[in-house]
PDB file of C-alpha atoms in Angstrom:
ATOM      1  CA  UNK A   1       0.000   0.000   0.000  1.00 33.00           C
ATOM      2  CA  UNK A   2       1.233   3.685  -0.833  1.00 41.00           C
ATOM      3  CA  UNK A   3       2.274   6.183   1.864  1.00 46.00           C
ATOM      4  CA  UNK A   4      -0.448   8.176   2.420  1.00 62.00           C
ATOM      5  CA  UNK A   5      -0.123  11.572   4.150  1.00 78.00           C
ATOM      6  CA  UNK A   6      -2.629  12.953   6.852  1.00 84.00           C
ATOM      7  CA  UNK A   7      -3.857  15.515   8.060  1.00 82.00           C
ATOM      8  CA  UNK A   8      -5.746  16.345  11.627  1.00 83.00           C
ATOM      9  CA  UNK A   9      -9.015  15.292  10.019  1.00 81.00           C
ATOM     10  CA  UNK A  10      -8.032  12.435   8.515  1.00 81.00           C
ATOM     11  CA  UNK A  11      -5.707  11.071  11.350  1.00 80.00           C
ATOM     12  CA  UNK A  12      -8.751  10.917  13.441  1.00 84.00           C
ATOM     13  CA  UNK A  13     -11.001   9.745  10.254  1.00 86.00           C
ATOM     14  CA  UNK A  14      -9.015   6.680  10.377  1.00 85.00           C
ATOM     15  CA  UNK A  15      -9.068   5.917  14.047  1.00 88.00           C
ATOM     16  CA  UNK A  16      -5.254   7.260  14.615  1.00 87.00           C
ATOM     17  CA  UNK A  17      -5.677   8.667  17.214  1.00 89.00           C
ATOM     18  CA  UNK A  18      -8.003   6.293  19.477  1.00 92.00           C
ATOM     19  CA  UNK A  19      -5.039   3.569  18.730  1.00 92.00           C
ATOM     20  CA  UNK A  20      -2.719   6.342  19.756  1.00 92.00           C
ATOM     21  CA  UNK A  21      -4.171   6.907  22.785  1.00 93.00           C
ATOM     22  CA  UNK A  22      -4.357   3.524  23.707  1.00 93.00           C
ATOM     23  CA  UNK A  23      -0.581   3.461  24.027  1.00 94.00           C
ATOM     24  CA  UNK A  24      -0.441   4.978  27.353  1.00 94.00           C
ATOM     25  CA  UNK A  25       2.127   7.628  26.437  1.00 94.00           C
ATOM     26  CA  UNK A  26       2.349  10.030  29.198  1.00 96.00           C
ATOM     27  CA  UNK A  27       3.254  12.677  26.518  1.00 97.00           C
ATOM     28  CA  UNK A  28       1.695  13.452  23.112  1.00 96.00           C
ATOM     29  CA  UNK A  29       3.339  15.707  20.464  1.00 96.00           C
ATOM     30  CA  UNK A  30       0.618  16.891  18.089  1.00 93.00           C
ATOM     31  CA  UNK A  31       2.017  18.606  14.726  1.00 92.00           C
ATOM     32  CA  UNK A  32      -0.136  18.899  11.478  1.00 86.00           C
ATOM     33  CA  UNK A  33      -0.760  21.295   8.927  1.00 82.00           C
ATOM     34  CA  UNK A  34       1.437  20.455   5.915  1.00 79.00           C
ATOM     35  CA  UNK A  35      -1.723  18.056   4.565  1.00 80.00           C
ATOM     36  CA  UNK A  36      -4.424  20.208   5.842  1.00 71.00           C
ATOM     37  CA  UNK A  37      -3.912  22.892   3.409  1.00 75.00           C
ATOM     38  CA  UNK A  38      -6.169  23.530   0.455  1.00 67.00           C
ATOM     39  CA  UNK A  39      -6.037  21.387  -2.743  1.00 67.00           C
ATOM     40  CA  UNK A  40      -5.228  18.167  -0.363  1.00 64.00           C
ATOM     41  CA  UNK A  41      -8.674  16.870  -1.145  1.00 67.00           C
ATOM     42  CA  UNK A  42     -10.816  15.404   1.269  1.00 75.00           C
ATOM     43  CA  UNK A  43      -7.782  15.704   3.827  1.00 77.00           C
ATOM     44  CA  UNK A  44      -7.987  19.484   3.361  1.00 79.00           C
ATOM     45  CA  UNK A  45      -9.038  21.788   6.456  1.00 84.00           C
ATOM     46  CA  UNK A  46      -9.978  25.351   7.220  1.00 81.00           C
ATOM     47  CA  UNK A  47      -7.075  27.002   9.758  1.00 86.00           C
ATOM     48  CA  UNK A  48      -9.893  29.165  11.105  1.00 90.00           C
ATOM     49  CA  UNK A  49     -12.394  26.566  11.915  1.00 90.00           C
ATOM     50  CA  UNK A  50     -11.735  22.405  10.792  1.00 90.00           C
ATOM     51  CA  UNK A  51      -8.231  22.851  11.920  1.00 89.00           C
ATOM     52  CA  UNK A  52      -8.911  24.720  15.228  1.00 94.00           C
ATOM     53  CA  UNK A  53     -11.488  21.449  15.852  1.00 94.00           C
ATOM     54  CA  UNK A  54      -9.677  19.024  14.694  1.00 90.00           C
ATOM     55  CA  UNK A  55      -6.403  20.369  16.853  1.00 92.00           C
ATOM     56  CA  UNK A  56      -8.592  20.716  19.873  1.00 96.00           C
ATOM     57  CA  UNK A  57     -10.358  17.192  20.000  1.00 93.00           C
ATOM     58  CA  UNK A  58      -6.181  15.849  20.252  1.00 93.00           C
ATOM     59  CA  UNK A  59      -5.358  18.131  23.235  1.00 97.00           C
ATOM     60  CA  UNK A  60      -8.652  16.987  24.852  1.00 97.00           C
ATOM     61  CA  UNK A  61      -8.751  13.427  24.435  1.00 95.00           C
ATOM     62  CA  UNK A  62      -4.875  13.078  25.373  1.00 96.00           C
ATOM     63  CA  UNK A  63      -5.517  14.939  28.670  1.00 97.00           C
ATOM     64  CA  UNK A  64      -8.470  12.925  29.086  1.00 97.00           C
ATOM     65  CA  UNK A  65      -6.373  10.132  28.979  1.00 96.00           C
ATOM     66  CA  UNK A  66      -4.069  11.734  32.023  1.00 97.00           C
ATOM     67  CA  UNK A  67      -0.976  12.587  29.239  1.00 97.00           C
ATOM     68  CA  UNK A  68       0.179  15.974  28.443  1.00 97.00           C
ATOM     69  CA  UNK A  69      -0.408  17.011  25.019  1.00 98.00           C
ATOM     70  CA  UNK A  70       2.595  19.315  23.294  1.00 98.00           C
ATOM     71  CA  UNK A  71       1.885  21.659  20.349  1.00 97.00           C
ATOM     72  CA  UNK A  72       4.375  21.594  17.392  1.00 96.00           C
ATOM     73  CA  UNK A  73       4.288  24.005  14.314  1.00 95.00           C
ATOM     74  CA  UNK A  74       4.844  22.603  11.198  1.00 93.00           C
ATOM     75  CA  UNK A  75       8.056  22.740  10.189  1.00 91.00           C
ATOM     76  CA  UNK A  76       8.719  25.292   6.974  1.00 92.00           C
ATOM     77  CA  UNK A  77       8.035  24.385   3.624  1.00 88.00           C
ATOM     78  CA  UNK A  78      11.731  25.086   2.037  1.00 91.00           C
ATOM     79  CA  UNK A  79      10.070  27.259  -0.624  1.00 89.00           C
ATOM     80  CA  UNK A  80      12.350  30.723  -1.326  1.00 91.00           C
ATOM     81  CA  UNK A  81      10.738  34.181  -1.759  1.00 90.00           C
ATOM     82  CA  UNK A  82      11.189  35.108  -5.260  1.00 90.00           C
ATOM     83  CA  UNK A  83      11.605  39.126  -4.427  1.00 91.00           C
ATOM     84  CA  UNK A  84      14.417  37.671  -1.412  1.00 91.00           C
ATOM     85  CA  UNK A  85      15.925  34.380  -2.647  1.00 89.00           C
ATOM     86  CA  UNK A  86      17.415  34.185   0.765  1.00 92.00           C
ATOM     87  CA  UNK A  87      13.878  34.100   3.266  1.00 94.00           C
ATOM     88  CA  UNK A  88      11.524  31.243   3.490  1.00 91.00           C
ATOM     89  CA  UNK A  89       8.120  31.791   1.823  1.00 91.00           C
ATOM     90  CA  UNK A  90       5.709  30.411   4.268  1.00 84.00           C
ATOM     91  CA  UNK A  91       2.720  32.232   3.795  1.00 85.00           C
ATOM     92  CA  UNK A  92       0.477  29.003   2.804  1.00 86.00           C
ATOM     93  CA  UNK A  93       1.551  27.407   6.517  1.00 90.00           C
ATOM     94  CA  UNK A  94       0.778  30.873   8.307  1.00 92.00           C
ATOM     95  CA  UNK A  95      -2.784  30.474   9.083  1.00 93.00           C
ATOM     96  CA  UNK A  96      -2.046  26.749  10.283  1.00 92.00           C
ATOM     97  CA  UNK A  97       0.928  28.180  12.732  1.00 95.00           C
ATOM     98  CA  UNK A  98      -0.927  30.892  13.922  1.00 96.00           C
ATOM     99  CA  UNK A  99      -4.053  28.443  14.969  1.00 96.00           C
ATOM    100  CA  UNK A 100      -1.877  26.308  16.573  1.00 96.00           C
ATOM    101  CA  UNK A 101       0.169  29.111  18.765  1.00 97.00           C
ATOM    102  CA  UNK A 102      -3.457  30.380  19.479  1.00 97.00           C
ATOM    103  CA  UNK A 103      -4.808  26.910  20.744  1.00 97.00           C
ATOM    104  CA  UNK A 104      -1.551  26.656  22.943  1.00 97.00           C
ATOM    105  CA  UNK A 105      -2.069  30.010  24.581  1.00 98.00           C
ATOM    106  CA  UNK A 106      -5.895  29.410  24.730  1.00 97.00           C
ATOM    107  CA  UNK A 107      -5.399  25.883  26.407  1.00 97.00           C
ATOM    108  CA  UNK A 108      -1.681  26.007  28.718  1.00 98.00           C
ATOM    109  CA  UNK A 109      -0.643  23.454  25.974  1.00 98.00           C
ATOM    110  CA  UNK A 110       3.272  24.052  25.521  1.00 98.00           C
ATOM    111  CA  UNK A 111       4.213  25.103  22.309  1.00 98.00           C
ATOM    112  CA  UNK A 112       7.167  23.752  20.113  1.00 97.00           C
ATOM    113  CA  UNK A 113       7.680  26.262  17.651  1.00 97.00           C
ATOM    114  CA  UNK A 114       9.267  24.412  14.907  1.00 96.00           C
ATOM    115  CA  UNK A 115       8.417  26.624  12.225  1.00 95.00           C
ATOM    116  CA  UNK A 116      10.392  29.701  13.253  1.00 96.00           C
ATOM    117  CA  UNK A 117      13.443  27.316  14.094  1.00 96.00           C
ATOM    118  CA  UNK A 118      12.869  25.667  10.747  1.00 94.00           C
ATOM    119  CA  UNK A 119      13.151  28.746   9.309  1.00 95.00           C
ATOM    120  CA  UNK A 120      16.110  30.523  10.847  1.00 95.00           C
ATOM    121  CA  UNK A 121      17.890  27.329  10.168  1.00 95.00           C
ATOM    122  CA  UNK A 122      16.892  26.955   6.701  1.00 94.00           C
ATOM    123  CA  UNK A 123      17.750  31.051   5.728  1.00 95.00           C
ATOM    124  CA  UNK A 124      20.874  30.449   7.570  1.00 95.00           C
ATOM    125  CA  UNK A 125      21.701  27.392   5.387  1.00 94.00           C
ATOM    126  CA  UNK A 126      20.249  29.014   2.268  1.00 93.00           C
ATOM    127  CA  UNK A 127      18.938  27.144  -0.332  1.00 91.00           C
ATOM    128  CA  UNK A 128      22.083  25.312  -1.677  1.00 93.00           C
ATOM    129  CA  UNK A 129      22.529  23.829   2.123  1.00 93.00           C
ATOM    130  CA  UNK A 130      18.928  23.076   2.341  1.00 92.00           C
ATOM    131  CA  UNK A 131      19.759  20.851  -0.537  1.00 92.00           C
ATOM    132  CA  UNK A 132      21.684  18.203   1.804  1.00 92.00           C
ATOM    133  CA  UNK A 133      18.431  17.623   3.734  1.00 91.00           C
ATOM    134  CA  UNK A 134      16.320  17.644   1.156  1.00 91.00           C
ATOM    135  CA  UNK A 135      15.346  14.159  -0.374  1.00 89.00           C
ATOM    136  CA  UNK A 136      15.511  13.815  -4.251  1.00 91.00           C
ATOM    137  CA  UNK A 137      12.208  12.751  -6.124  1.00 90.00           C
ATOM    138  CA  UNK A 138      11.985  10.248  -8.917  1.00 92.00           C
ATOM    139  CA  UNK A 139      12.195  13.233 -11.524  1.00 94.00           C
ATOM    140  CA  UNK A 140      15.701  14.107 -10.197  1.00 90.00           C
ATOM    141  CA  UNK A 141      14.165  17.588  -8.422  1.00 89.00           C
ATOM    142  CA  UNK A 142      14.761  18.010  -4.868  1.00 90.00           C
ATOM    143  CA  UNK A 143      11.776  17.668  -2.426  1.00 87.00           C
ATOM    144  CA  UNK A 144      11.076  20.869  -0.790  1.00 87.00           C
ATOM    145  CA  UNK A 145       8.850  19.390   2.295  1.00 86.00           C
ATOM    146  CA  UNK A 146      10.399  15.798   3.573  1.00 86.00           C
ATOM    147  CA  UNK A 147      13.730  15.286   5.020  1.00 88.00           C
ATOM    148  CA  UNK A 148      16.309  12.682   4.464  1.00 88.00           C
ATOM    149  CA  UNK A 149      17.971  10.853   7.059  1.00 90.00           C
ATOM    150  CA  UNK A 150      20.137  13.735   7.689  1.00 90.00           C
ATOM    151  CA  UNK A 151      17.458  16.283   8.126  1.00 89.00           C
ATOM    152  CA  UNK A 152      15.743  13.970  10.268  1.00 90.00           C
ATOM    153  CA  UNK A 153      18.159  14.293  12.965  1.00 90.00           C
ATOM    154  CA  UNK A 154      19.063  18.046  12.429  1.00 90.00           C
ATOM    155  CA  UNK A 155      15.506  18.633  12.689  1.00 92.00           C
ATOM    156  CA  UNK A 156      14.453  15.806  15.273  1.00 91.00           C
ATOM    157  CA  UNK A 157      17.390  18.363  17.227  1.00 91.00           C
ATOM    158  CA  UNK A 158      15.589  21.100  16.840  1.00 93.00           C
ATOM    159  CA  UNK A 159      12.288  19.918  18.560  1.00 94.00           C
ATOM    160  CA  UNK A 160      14.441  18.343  21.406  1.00 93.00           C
ATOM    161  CA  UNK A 161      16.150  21.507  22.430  1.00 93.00           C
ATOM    162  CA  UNK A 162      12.683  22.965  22.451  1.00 95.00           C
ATOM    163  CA  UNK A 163      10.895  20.370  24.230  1.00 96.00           C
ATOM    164  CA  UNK A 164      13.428  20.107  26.973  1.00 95.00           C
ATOM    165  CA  UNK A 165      12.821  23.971  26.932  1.00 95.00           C
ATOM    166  CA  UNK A 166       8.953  24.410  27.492  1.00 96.00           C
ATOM    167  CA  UNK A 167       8.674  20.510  29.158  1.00 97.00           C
ATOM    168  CA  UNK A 168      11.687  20.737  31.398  1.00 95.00           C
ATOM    169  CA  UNK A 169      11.178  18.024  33.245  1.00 95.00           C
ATOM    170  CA  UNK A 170      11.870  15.610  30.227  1.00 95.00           C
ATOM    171  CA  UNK A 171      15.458  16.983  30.043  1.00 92.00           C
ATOM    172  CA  UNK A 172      16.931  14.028  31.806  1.00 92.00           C
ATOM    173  CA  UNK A 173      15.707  11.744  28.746  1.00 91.00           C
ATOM    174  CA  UNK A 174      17.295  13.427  26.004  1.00 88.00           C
ATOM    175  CA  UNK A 175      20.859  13.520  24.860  1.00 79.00           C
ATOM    176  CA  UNK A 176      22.679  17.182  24.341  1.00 75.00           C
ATOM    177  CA  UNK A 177      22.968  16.044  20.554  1.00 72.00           C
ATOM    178  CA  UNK A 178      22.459  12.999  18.550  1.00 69.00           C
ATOM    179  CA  UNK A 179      24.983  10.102  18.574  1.00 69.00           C
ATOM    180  CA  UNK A 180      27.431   9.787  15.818  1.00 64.00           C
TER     181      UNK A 180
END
């Protein structure tokens, strides 16, 4: 069977989240956005209103279920302005982001912000050292969204120096950086 991508709707759409739950993690970290934007078809949800919905049902069944539940922003799309070939255009994610800092305010959910550390490490890089993260498609073009192995642990950094940040007391389970 294909990989299929999901977004909040359709995680919970195909029971996800009910067999997540039934894990018994004591912590939950809840990122989507990527797959809810428009033109994702029936995956596809409104920042505003589907997404806010969606994203709320997670945080309350997961502290329903006595765990913590951990906001993430989705990571930046490595898509370069075309006025500033140097800065991230994000603009399609920005509504997503900005629901999901709201919902973490609204609710005391800590917040990961992995799309402004996404982004100050991708405009530092620039686009040529985004390239080394970036996986390579079947056409021979570059994959703007995914990660490769590499970018999965530069990345996978990034959210554990937040996490250990705004959920201190998961510090002693994390490594200062990723073994060699």
């Amino acid at each position: 069977m294909p990989h299929r991508s999901r977004s909040s709707k359709s995680y919970i759409a195909e029971g996800r989240l009910k067999k997540a739950i039934a894990l018994n993690g004591d912590y939950y970290l809840i990122q989507f956005g990527h797959n809810d934007e428009p033109n994702k078809g029936e995956r596809t949800t409104d920042p505003n209103t589907t997404y806010r919905q969606y994203m709320t049902q997670y945080i309350d069944e997961v502290r329903a279920a006595g765990a913590k539940p951990i906001l993430v922003t989705s990571m930046v799309r490595r898509q370069w302005q075309k006025e500033d070939p140097n800065k991230i255009n994000d603009s399609s994610l920005a509504p997503y982001v900005a629901a999901v800092k709201a919902l973490a305010k609204e609710k005391n959910v800590p917040l990961i912000d992995l799309n402004a550390s996404s982004r100050q490490l991708c405009e530092k890089l620039g686009k040529q050292g985004c390239l080394e993260f970036s996986p390579v498609k079947d056409d021979g073009s570059y994959d703007n969204t995914h990660l490769n192995e590499k970018g999965s642990l530069m990345f996978g950094q990034l959210v554990v120096e937040e996490l250990v940040k705004v959920v201190p007391e998961l510090k002693p389970y994390f490594r200062d950086k990723p073994l060699d």
